XYZ file of C-alpha atoms in Angstrom:
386
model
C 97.719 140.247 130.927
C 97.126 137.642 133.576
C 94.804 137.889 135.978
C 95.483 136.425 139.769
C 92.433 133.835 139.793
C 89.825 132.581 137.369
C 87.110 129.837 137.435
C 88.266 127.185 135.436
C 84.861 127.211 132.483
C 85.572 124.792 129.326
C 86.191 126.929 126.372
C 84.477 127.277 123.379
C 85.772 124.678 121.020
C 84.439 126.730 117.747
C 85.998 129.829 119.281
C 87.538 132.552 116.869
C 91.152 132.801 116.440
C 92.508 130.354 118.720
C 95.546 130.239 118.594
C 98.759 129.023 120.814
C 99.998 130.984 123.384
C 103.455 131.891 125.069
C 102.765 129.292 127.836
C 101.879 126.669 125.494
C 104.803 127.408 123.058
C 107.533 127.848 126.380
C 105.736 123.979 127.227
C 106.741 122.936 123.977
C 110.524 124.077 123.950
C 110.630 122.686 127.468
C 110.567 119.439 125.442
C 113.550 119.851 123.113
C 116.220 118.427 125.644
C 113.764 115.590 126.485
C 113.900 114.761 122.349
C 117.383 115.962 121.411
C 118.657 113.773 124.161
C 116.588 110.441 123.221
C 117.292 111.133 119.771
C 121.421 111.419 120.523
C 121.256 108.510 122.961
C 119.346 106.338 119.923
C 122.056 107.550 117.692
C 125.061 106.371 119.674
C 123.039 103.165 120.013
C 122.561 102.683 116.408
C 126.545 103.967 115.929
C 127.434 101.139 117.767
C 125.677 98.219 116.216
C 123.074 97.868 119.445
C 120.013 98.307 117.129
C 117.498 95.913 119.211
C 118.218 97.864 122.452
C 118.392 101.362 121.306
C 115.423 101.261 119.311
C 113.642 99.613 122.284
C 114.488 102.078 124.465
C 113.980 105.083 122.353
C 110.784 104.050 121.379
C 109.755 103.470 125.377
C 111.235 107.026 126.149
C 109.386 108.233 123.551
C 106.563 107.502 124.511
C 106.768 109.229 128.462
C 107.635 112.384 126.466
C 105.083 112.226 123.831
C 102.204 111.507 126.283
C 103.408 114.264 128.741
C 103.144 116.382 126.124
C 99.888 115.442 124.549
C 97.603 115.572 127.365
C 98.602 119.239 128.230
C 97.946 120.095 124.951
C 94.527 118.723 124.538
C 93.984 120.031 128.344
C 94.636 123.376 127.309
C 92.604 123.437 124.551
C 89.448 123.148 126.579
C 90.294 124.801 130.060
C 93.415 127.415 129.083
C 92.517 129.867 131.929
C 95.904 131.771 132.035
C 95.724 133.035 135.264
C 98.096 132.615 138.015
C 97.415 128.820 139.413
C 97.236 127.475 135.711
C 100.541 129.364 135.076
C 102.237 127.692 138.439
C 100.834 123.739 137.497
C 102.489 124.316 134.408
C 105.497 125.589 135.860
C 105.376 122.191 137.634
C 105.131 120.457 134.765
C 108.103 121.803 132.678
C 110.467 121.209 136.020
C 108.498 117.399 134.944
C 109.929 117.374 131.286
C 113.497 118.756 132.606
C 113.626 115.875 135.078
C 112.216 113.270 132.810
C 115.384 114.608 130.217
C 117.808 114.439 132.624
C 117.092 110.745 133.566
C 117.344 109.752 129.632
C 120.880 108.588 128.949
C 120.631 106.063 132.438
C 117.349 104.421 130.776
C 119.803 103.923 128.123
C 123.147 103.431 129.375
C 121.907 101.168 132.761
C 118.405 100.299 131.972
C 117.208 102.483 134.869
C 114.165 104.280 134.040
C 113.989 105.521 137.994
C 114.766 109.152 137.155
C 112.481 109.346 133.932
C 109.282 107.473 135.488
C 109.941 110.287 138.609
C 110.258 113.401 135.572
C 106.683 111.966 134.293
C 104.564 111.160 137.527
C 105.588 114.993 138.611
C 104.206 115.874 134.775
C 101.040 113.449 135.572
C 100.318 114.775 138.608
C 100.358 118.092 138.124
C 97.521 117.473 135.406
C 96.223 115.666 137.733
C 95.590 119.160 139.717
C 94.461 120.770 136.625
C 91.708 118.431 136.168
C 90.141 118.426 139.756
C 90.017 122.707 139.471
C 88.349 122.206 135.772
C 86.048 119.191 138.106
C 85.164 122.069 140.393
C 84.175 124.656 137.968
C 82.480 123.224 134.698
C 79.691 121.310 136.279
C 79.059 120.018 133.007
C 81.594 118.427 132.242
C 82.673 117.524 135.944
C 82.025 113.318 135.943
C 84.755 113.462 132.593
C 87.153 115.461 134.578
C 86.832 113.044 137.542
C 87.656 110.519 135.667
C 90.153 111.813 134.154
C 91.927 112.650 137.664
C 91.311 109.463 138.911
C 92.230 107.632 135.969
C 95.293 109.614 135.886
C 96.374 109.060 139.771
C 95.604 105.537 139.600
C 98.112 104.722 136.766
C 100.856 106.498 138.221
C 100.779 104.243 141.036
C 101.223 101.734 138.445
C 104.301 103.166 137.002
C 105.967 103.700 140.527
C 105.054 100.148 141.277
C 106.006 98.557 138.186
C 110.248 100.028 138.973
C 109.500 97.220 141.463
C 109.245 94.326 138.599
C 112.043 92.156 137.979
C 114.177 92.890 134.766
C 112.165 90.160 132.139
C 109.172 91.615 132.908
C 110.502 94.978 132.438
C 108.896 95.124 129.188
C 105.850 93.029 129.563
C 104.727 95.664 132.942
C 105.418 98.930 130.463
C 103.343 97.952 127.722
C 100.317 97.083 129.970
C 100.918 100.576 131.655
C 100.592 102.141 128.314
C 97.924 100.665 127.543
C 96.290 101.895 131.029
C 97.421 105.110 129.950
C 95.899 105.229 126.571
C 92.553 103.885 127.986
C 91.806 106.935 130.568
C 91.326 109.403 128.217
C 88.620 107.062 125.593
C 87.115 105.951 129.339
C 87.096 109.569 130.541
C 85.509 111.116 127.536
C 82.594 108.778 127.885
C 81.076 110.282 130.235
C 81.217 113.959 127.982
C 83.473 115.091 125.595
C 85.551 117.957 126.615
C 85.542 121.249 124.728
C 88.740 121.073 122.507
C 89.397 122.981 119.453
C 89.966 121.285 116.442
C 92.014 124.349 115.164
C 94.155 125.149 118.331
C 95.217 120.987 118.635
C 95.724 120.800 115.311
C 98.077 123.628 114.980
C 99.679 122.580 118.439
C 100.843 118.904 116.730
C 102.374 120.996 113.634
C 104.227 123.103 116.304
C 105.279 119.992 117.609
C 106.293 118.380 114.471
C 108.202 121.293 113.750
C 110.154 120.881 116.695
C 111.209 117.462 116.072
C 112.166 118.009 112.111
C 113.945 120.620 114.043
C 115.812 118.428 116.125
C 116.767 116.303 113.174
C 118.047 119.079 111.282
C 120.338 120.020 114.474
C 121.569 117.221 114.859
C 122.499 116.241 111.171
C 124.145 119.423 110.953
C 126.531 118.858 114.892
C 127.388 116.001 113.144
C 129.145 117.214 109.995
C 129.880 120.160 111.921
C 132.305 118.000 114.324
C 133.371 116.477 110.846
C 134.695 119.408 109.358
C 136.471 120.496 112.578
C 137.841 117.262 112.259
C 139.469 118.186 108.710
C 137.006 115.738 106.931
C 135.970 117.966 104.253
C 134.999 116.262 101.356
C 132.212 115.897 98.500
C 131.095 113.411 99.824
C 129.850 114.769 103.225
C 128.555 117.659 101.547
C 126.583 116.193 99.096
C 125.150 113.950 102.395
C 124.174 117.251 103.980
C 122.017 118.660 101.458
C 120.276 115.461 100.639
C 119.487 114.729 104.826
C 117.899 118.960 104.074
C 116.560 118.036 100.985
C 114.770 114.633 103.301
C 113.824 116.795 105.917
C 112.063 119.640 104.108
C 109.958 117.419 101.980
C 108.672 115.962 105.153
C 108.104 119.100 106.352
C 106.414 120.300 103.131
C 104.239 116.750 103.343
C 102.939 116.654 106.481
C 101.839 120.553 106.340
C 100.294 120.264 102.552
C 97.201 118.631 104.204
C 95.308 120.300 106.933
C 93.719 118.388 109.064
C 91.376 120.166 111.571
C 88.355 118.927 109.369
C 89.463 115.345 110.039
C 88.451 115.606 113.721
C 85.172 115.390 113.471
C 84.241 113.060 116.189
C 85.598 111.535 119.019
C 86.866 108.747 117.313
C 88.375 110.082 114.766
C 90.357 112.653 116.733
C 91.245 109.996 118.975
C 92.655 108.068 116.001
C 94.867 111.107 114.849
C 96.077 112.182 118.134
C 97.616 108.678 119.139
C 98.256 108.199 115.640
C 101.202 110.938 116.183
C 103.251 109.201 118.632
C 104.848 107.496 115.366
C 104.836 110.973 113.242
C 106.669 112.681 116.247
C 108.918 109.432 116.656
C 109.886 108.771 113.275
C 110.759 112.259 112.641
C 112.908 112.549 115.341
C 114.414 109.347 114.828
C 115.430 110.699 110.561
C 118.013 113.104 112.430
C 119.906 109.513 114.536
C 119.727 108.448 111.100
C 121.677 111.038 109.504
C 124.328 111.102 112.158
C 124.461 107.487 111.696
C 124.947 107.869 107.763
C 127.788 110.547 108.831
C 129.971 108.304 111.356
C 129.218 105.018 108.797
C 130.725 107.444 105.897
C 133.623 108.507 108.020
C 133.918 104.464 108.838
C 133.583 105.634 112.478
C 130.257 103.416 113.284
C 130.220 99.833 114.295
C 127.287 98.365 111.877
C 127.674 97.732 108.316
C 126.414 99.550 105.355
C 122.810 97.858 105.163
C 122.148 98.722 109.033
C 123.943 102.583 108.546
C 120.732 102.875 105.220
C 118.003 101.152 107.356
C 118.329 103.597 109.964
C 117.659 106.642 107.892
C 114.864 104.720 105.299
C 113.142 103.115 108.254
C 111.962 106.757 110.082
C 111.425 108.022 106.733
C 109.244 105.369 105.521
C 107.117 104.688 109.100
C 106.419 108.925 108.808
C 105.284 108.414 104.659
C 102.976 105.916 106.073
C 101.883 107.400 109.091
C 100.910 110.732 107.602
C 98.881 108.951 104.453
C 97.059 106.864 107.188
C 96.534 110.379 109.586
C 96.201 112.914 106.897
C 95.989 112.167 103.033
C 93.864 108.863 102.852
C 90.858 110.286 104.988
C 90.878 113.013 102.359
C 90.864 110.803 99.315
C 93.114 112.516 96.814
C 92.997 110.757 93.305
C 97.224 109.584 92.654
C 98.167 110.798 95.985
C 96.598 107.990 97.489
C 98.797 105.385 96.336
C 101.983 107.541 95.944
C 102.338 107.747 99.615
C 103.045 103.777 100.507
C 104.322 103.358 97.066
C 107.037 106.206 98.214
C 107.131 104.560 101.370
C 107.987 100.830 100.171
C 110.878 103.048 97.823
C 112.397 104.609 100.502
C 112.589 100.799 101.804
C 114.038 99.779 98.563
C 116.665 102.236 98.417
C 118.441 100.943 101.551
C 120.289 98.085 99.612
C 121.748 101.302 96.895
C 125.873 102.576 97.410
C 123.989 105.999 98.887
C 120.761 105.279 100.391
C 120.415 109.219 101.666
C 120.665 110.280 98.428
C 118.526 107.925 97.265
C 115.820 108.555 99.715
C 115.664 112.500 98.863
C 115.213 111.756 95.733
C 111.888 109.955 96.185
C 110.540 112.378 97.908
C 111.419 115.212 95.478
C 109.540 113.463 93.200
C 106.438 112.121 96.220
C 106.083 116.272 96.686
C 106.729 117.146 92.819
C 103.761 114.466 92.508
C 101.660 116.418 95.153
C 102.384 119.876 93.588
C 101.595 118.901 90.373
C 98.402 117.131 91.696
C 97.545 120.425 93.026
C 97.455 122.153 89.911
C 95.333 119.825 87.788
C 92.713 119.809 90.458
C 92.706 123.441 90.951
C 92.551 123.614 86.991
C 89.958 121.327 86.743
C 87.896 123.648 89.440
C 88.572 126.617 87.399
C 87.362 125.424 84.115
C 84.133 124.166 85.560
């Protein structure tokens, strides 16, 4: 039960059974239009042969909702007070992610990121307010939270200045504010580390990954959904459903085979693995465009040729393979499964220029997670014979 009003104290980051709570997980769903929508806009894209643009602009879109999202999390991790005034600041936050969605298909479509950059300062802001309570209440941590509100309101002037930029230097002006935005936190946490818990964040980016393998399967499956209504029935698209299921739960069953809460040992390190995400999240999302692509190139409905209609399922595919044995299986230092990952990786690659890349691309990583499994079991053997 809530209570009306609570002093905003850091919490314990080696606390027992921390866990995510209803606010955290209504956040999270508040973010499934913002993805489902970049993800269908970076479909169409693709479906239409407009590869350089799309993938520009879903990877820039990206990026507002992934950061939104990541600083509550690691926020609430430290100062989740669950009383009324946290509850209300988040409030304000998912109206954010809702506006942010709704401004998607025009950063697309026109190039007008008005809408989305107004969806994220209201986001940024609001955190903003979170930070100055946790600056009045946790003396000990105050100069980091200070910072980090500071930091914070100074770089969304940047982003409502930079709509101001002409067109060419469109680009060139988001970059640098990323880069502003990626430097408050490391600058903030400088002056003392907040209380996070390695636990709680950790299982807060697998709810999140979860969400976006979601989003892939959904969106694989509207698309030879609309293809049966359309009387397209055939082997053919079947077989190309189970092997985009088949691609999506070996992902799943990769990136959750290696816990990683002991991997955030220090600042650095966590650092590392929490921006490191912005490509897991991405790439994952991006597998489902993919598969709608393969669909409308199969039903000769898309506008790019057979190498481009591969490349767009094998490229997400083979960025997450990478990005996960960077994140998650090299700092661990697992005998074969070190090289299997990028070897997998450069595969999936490889398997673009085949008649059915899809298929293709399942089948590696049957045999990446058959390789893991199997892995598994000599080293627990091995254990038990000592």
């Amino acid at each position: 039960m809530t209570t009306l009003y609570r002093r905003m104290t850091a919490r314990r980051s080696d606390e027992d059974h921390r866990a995510a709570t209803p606010l955290e997980l209504l956040f999270d769903l508040s973010f499934v239009v913002a993805v489902a929508s970049a993800a269908a806009k970076l479909h169409h894209a693709l479906a239409e042969d407009h590869i350089g643009s799309g993938v520009l602009g879903y990877l820039l879109v990206f990026f507002a909702i992934w950061w939104g999202w990541l600083n509550f999390t690691w926020f609430a991790s430290a100062y989740d007070t669950d009383d009324v005034p946290y509850r209300l600041t988040t409030l304000v936050q998912v109206g954010g992610v809702l506006v942010l969605a709704a401004g998607v298909p025009r950063a697309f479509d026109h190039s007008d990121y008005t809408v989305i950059t107004i969806g994220y300062v209201v986001m940024r802001l609001a955190m903003v307010a979170q930070w100055l309570r946790a600056a009045s209440a946790d003396a000990e941590r105050r100069a980091c939270a200070r910072r980090y509100a500071v930091g914070i309101t100074v770089v969304q002037v940047g982003w409502v200045a930079r709509l101001l930029l002409p067109d060419e230097l469109f680009v060139a002006g988001f970059l640098v504010m990323v880069v502003a935005e990626l430097a408050v936190p490391v600058w903030a946490e400088r002056a003392g580390r907040t209380t996070w818990h390695p636990h709680h964040v950790v299982e807060r980016y697998g709810l999140f990954t979860l969400i976006v393998l979601g989003e892939s399967i959904l969106a694989a499956t509207g698309a030879i959904g609309a293809a049966l209504d359309a009387g397209h029935a055939s082997f053919a698209l079947i077989s190309l459903a189970v092997a985009g299921l088949v691609i999506v739960f070996a992902m799943w069953w990769l990136y959750f085979d290696y816990p990683a809460h002991h991997l955030l040992e220090t600042s650095a390190r966590a650092f590392a693995w929490g921006y490191g995400h912005y490509l897991v999240f991405a790439s994952a999302a991006a597998v489902g465009a993919g598969l709608e692509v393969a669909v409308d190139h199969d039903l000769h409905v898309a506008h790019l040729p057979a190498l481009g209609a591969g490349l767009a399922t094998t490229v997400p595919v083979a960025v997450f393979l990478v990005v996960v044995w960077l994140l998650q299986v090299r700092p661990a230092r697992r005998g074969a499964e070190l090289w299997a990952f990028p070897t997998a990786a450069v595969l999936v690659l490889a398997v673009t220029f085949t008649p059915a890349p899809v298929h293709a691309v399942a089948i590696v990583l049957v045999a990446l997670v058959a390789l893991v499994v199997s892995g598994r079991r000599a080293t627990a053997g091995a254990i038990s014979s000592t």
